[in-house]
Coordinates of C-alpha atoms in Angstrom, one line a residue:
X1 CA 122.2 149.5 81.9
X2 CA 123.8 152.5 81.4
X3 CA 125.0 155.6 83.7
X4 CA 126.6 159.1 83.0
X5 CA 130.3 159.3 82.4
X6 CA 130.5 162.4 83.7
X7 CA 128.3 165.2 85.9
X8 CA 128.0 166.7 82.7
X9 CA 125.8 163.9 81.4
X10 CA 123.2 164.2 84.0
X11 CA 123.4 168.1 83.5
X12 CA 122.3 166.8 79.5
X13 CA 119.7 164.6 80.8
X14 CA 118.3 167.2 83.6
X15 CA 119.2 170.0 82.6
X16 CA 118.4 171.8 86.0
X17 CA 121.0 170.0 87.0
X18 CA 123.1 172.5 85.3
X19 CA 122.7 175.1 87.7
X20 CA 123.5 172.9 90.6
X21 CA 126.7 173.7 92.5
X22 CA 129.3 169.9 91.5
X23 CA 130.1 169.1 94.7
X24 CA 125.7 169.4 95.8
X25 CA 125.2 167.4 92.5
X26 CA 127.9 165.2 93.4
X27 CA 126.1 164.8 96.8
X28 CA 122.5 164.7 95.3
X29 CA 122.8 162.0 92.8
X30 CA 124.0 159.5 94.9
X31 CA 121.0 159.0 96.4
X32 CA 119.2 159.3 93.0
X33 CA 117.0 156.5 92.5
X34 CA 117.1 154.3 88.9
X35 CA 115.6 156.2 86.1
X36 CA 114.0 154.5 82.3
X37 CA 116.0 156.3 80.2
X38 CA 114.5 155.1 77.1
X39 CA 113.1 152.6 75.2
X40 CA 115.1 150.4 72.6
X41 CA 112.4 149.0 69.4
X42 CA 113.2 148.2 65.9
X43 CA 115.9 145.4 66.7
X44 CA 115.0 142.7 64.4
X45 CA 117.2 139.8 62.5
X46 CA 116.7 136.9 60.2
X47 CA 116.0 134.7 63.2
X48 CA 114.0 137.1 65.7
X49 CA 112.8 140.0 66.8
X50 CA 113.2 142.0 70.2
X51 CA 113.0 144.8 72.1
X52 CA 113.8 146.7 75.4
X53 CA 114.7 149.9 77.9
X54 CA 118.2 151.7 78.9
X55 CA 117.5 151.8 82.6
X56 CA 119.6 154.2 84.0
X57 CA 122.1 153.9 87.4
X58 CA 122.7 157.7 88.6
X59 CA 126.6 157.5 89.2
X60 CA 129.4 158.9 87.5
X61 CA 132.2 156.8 86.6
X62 CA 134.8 158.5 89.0
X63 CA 131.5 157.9 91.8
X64 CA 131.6 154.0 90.9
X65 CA 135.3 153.9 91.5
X66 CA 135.6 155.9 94.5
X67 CA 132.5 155.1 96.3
X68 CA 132.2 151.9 99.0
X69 CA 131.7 148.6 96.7
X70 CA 128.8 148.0 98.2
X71 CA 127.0 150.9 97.9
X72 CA 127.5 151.3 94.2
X73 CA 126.6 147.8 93.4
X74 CA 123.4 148.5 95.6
X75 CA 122.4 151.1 93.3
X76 CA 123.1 148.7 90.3
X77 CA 120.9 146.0 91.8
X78 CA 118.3 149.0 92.2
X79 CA 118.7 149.7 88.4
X80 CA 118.5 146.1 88.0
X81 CA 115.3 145.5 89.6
X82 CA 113.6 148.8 87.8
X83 CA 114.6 146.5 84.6
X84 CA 112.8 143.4 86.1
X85 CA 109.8 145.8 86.6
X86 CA 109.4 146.6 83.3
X87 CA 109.5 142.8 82.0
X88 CA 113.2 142.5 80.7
X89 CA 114.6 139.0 80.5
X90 CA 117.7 139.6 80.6
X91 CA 119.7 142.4 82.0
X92 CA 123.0 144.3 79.9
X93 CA 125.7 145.8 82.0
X94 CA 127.0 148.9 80.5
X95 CA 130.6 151.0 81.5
X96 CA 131.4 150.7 84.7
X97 CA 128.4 149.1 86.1
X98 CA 130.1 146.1 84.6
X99 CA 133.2 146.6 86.3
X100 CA 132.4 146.8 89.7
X101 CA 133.1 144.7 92.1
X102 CA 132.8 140.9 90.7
X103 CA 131.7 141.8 87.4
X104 CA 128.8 141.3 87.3
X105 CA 128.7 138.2 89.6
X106 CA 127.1 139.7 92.9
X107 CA 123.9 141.5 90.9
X108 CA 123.1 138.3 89.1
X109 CA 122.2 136.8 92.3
X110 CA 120.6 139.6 93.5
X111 CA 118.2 139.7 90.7
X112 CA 116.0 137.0 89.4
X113 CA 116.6 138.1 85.2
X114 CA 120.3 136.2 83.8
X115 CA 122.7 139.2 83.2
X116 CA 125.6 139.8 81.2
X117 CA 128.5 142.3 81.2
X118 CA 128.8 142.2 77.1
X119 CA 132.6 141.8 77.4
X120 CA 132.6 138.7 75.2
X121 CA 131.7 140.8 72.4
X122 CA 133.5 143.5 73.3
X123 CA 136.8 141.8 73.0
X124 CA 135.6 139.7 69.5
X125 CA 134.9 143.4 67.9
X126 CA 138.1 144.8 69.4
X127 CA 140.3 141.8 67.9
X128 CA 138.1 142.6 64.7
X129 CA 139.0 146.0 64.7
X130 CA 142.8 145.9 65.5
X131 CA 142.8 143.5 62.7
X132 CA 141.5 145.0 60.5
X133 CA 142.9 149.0 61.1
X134 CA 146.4 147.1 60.7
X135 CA 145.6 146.2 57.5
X136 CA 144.8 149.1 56.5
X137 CA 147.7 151.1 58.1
X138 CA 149.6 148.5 56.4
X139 CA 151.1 146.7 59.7
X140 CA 151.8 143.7 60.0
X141 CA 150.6 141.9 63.3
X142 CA 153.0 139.2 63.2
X143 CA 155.8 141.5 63.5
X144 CA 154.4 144.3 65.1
X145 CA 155.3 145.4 68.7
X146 CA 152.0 145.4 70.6
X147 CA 150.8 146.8 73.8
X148 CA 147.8 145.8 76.0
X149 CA 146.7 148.0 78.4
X150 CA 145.1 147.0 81.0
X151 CA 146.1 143.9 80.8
X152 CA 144.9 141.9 83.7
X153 CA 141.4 143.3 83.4
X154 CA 138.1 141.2 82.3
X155 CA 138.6 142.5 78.6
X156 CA 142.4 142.8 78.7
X157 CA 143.2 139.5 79.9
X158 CA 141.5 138.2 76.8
X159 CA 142.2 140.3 74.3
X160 CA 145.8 139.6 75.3
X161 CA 145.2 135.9 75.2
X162 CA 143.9 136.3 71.9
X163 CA 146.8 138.7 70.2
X164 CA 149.3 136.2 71.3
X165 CA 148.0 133.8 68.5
X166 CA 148.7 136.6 66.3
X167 CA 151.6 138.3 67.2
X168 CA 155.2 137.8 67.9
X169 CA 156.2 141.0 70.5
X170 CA 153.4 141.6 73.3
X171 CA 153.6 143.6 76.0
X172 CA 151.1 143.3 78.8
X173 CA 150.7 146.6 80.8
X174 CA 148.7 146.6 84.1
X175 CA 149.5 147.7 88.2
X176 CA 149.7 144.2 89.8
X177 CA 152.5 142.3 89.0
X178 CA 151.7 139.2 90.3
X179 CA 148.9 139.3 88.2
X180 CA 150.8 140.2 84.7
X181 CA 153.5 137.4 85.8
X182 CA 150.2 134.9 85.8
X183 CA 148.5 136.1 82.9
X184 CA 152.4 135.6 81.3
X185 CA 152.4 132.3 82.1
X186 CA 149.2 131.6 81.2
X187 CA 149.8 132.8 77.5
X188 CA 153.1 131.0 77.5
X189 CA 151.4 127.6 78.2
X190 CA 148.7 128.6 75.4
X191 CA 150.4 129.4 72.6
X192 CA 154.4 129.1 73.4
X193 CA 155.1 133.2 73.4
X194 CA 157.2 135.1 75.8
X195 CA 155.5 138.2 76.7
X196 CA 157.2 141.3 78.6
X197 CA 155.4 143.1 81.7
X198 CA 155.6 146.3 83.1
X199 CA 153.8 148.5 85.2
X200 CA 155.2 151.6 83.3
X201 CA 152.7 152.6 80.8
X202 CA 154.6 155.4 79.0
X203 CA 157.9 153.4 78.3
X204 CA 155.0 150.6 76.8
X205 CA 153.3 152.8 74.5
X206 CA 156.4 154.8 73.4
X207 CA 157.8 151.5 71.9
X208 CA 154.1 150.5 70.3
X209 CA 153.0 149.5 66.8
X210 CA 149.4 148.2 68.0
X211 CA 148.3 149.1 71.5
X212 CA 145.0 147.8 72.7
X213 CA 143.6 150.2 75.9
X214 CA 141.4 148.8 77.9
X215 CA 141.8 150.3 81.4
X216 CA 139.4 151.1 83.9
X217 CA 141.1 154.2 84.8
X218 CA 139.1 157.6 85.4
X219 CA 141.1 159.6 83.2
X220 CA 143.4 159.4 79.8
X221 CA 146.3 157.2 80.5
X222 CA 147.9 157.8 76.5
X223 CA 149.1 161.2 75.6
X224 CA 150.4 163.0 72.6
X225 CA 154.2 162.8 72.8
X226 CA 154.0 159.2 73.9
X227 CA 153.1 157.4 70.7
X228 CA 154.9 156.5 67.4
X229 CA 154.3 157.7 64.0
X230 CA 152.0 155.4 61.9
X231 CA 150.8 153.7 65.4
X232 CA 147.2 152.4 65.9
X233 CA 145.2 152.2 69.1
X234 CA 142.2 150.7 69.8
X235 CA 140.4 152.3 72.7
X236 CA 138.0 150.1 74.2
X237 CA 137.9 152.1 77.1
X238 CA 134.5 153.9 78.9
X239 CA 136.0 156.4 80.2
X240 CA 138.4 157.0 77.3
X241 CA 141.8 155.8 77.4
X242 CA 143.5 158.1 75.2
X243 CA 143.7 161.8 75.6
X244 CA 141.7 163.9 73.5
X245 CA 144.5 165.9 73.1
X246 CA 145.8 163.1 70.7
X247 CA 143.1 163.7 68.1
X248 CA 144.2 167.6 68.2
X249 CA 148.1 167.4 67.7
X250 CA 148.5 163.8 66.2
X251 CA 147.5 163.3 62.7
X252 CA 150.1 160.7 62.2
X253 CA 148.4 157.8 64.4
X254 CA 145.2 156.5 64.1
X255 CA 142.5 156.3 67.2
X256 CA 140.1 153.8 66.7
X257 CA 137.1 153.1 69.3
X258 CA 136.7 149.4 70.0
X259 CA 133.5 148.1 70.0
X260 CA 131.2 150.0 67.9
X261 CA 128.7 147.8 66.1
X262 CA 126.2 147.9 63.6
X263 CA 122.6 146.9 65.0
X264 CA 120.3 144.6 62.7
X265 CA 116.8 146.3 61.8
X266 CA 115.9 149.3 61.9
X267 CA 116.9 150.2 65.8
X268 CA 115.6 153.3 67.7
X269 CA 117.7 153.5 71.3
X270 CA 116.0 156.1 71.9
X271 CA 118.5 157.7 73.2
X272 CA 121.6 160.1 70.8
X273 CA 125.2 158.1 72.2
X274 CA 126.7 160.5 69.6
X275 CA 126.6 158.0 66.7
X276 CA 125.2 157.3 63.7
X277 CA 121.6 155.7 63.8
X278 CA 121.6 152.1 64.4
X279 CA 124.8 152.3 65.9
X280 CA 125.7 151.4 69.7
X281 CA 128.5 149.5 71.4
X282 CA 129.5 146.0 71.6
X283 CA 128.4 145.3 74.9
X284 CA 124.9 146.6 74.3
X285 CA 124.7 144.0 70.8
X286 CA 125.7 141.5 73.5
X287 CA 122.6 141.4 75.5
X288 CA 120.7 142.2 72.1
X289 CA 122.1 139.1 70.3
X290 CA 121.3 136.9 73.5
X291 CA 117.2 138.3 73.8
X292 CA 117.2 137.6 69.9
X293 CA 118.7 133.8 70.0
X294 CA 116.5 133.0 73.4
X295 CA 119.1 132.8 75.4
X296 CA 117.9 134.0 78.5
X297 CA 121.0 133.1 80.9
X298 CA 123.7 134.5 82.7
X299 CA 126.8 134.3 80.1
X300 CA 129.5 137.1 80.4
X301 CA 130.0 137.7 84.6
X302 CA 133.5 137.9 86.3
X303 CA 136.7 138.2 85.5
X304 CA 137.7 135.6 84.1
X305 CA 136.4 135.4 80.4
X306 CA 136.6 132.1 78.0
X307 CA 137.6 132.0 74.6
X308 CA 134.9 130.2 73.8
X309 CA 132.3 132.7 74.7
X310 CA 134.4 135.6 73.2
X311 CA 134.6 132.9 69.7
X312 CA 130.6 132.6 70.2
X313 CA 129.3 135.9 70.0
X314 CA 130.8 136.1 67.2
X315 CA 129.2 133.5 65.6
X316 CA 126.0 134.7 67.2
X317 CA 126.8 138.2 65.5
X318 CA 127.2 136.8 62.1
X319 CA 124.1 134.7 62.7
X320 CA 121.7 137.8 63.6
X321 CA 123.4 140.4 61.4
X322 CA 125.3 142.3 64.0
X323 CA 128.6 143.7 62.3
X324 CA 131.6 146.1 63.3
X325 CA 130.9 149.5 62.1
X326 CA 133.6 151.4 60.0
X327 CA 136.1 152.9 62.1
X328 CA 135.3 156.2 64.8
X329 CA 137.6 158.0 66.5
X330 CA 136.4 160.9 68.8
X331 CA 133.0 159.9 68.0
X332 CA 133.8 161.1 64.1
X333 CA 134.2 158.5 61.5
X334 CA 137.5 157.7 59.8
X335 CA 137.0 158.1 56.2
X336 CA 139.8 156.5 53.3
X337 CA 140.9 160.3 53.0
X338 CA 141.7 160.7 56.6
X339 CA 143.7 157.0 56.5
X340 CA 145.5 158.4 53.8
X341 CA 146.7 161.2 55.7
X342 CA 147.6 159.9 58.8
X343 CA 149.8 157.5 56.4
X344 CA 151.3 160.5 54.9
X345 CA 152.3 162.3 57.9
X346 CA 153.6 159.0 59.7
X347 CA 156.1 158.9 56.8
X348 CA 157.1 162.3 56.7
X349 CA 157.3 161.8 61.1
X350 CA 159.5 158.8 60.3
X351 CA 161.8 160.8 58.2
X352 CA 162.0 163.9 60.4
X353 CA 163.4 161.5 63.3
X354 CA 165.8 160.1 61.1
X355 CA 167.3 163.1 60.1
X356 CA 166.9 164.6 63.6

């Protein structure tokens, strides 16, 4: 399931809808009903072959956060029961349709297809990623200071638990505190490490090596000034975590999205995301690598993820030829030249502050 980010989005889609006043379109599209945006074929591995739709949910992001619960999960289950229409047998959470509410929880009872949010994967390819941009940015993970944002999210909490076997300095960032106390504690019982907590996300980032961003905030929460020379992030965010003023003024940090996979076959979505074909996200190879493998069940939903699951898609992404796609940043690929200048100018930073 999928849904526009932004008004502009619909206005691409429809493009009347580009001569309608925002606070009308606003207005109109709440009451929009679900829409087949496309169909997905040519998704075929070792072990099986499927195929499937987008079905759209007419909300914006900043709609499905500021709009009554209820009535944005009623339009999901509407989008949900457009995909049972069409034969699907099993139903893919995209964005913020799989951040809503329970997570997923509430629409898998209301429907009568097994759903999944695709976070399980999500966080496997976002590990992967961190991983292996580190390497290349030559940082060392078991030293490095690193940040998660968003901490006590579905994907955050996670990904946290899952950096904490890896790393010696994390900080978890997120607005409850009795939730990053918990999650703390948690970590500590799980792998023996002590992990600050704060609330305050610029003091966080300004100290980062490796920050993982996986908000559900509406707008950028990382900004220019705030990060370190040589510093990678890992945006996993939908909307984007980091501003895209970063990619204008920063060439001495790397921005990598989280989540970007490499589809087995020869898939058509249908549908341009603004990436190479073939390509898609994560959560969308989730659902794909569940229809191929027969396994037509509810598996990613709520909160609270396992690290079993997360450790099993990957396996199931190995399996069916699913892989992480080199890295993208502001929907442009990072090529070896651009590593190597980002390198550069992180040394020459370094040195400036020094002699400041």
């Amino acid at each position: 399931m999928i849904h526009p980010l932004e008004l502009a989005d619909v206005s691409r889609k429809f493009p009347f809808a580009g001569k309608v006043p925002k606070r009308l379109l606003q207005s109109v599209i709440k009451y929009a009903p679900p829409v087949t945006a496309s169909r997905i074929t040519g998704l075929k591995s070792p072990y099986g072959e499927a195929e499937g739709w987008f079905v759209g949910c007419v909300l914006t992001s900043e709609q499905m956060l500021t709009l009554p619960t209820q009535v944005v999960l009623n339009k999901i289950i509407r989008a949900g029961r457009l995909a049972e229409k069409l034969g699907a047998k099993i139903l893919g959470l995209g964005a913020m349709t799989a951040v809503v509410g329970d997570a997923g929880i509430t629409v898998a009872k209301a429907l009568d297809i097994p759903v999944t949010t695709g976070n399980s994967y999500t966080v496997y390819t976002a590990i992967e990623g961190v991983q292996k941009a580190a390497e290349v940015m030559e940082i060392d993970l078991a030293t490095a200071e690193v940040v998660v944002l968003g901490a006590t999210g579905a994907i955050g909490a996670i990904a946290a638990r899952m950096m904490a076997r890896e790393c010696r300095y994390l900080t978890l960032v997120a607005r409850n505190e009795s939730k990053l106390e918990n999650l703390a504690e948690k970590i500590l019982q799980e792998t023996g490490l002590v992990c600050r907590v704060t609330k305050e996300v610029k003091k966080a980032v300004r100290r980062a090596d490796i920050i993982i961003a996986v908000t559900s905030a509406a707008d950028a929460v990382i900004h220019p000034e705030d990060l370190k020379p040589g510093a990678v992030v890992c945006d996993v965010a939908r909307p984007r975590d980091v501003s895209v003023q970063v990619a204008k003024v920063r060439d001495d940090v790397l921005v990598i999205e989280g989540g970007l996979v490499e589809m087995p076959g020869q898939v058509d979505f249908g549908l341009d995301f603004g990436y190479p074909p073939g390509i898609g996200l994560a959560c969308m190879a989730e659902t794909m690598m569940l229809a191929l493998e027969g396994r037509f069940e509810d598996y990613t939903l709520g909160r609270e993820l396992t690290l079993e699951q997360v450790e099993e898609t990957g396996r199931l992404a190995r399996k069916h030829g699913f892989r992480l796609a080199g890295f993208r940043s502001f929907e442009r690929p990072v090529t070896e030249e651009t590593i190597q200048t980002i390198k550069r100018r992180a040394r020459e930073k370094r040195g400036e502050r020094r002699h400041a």
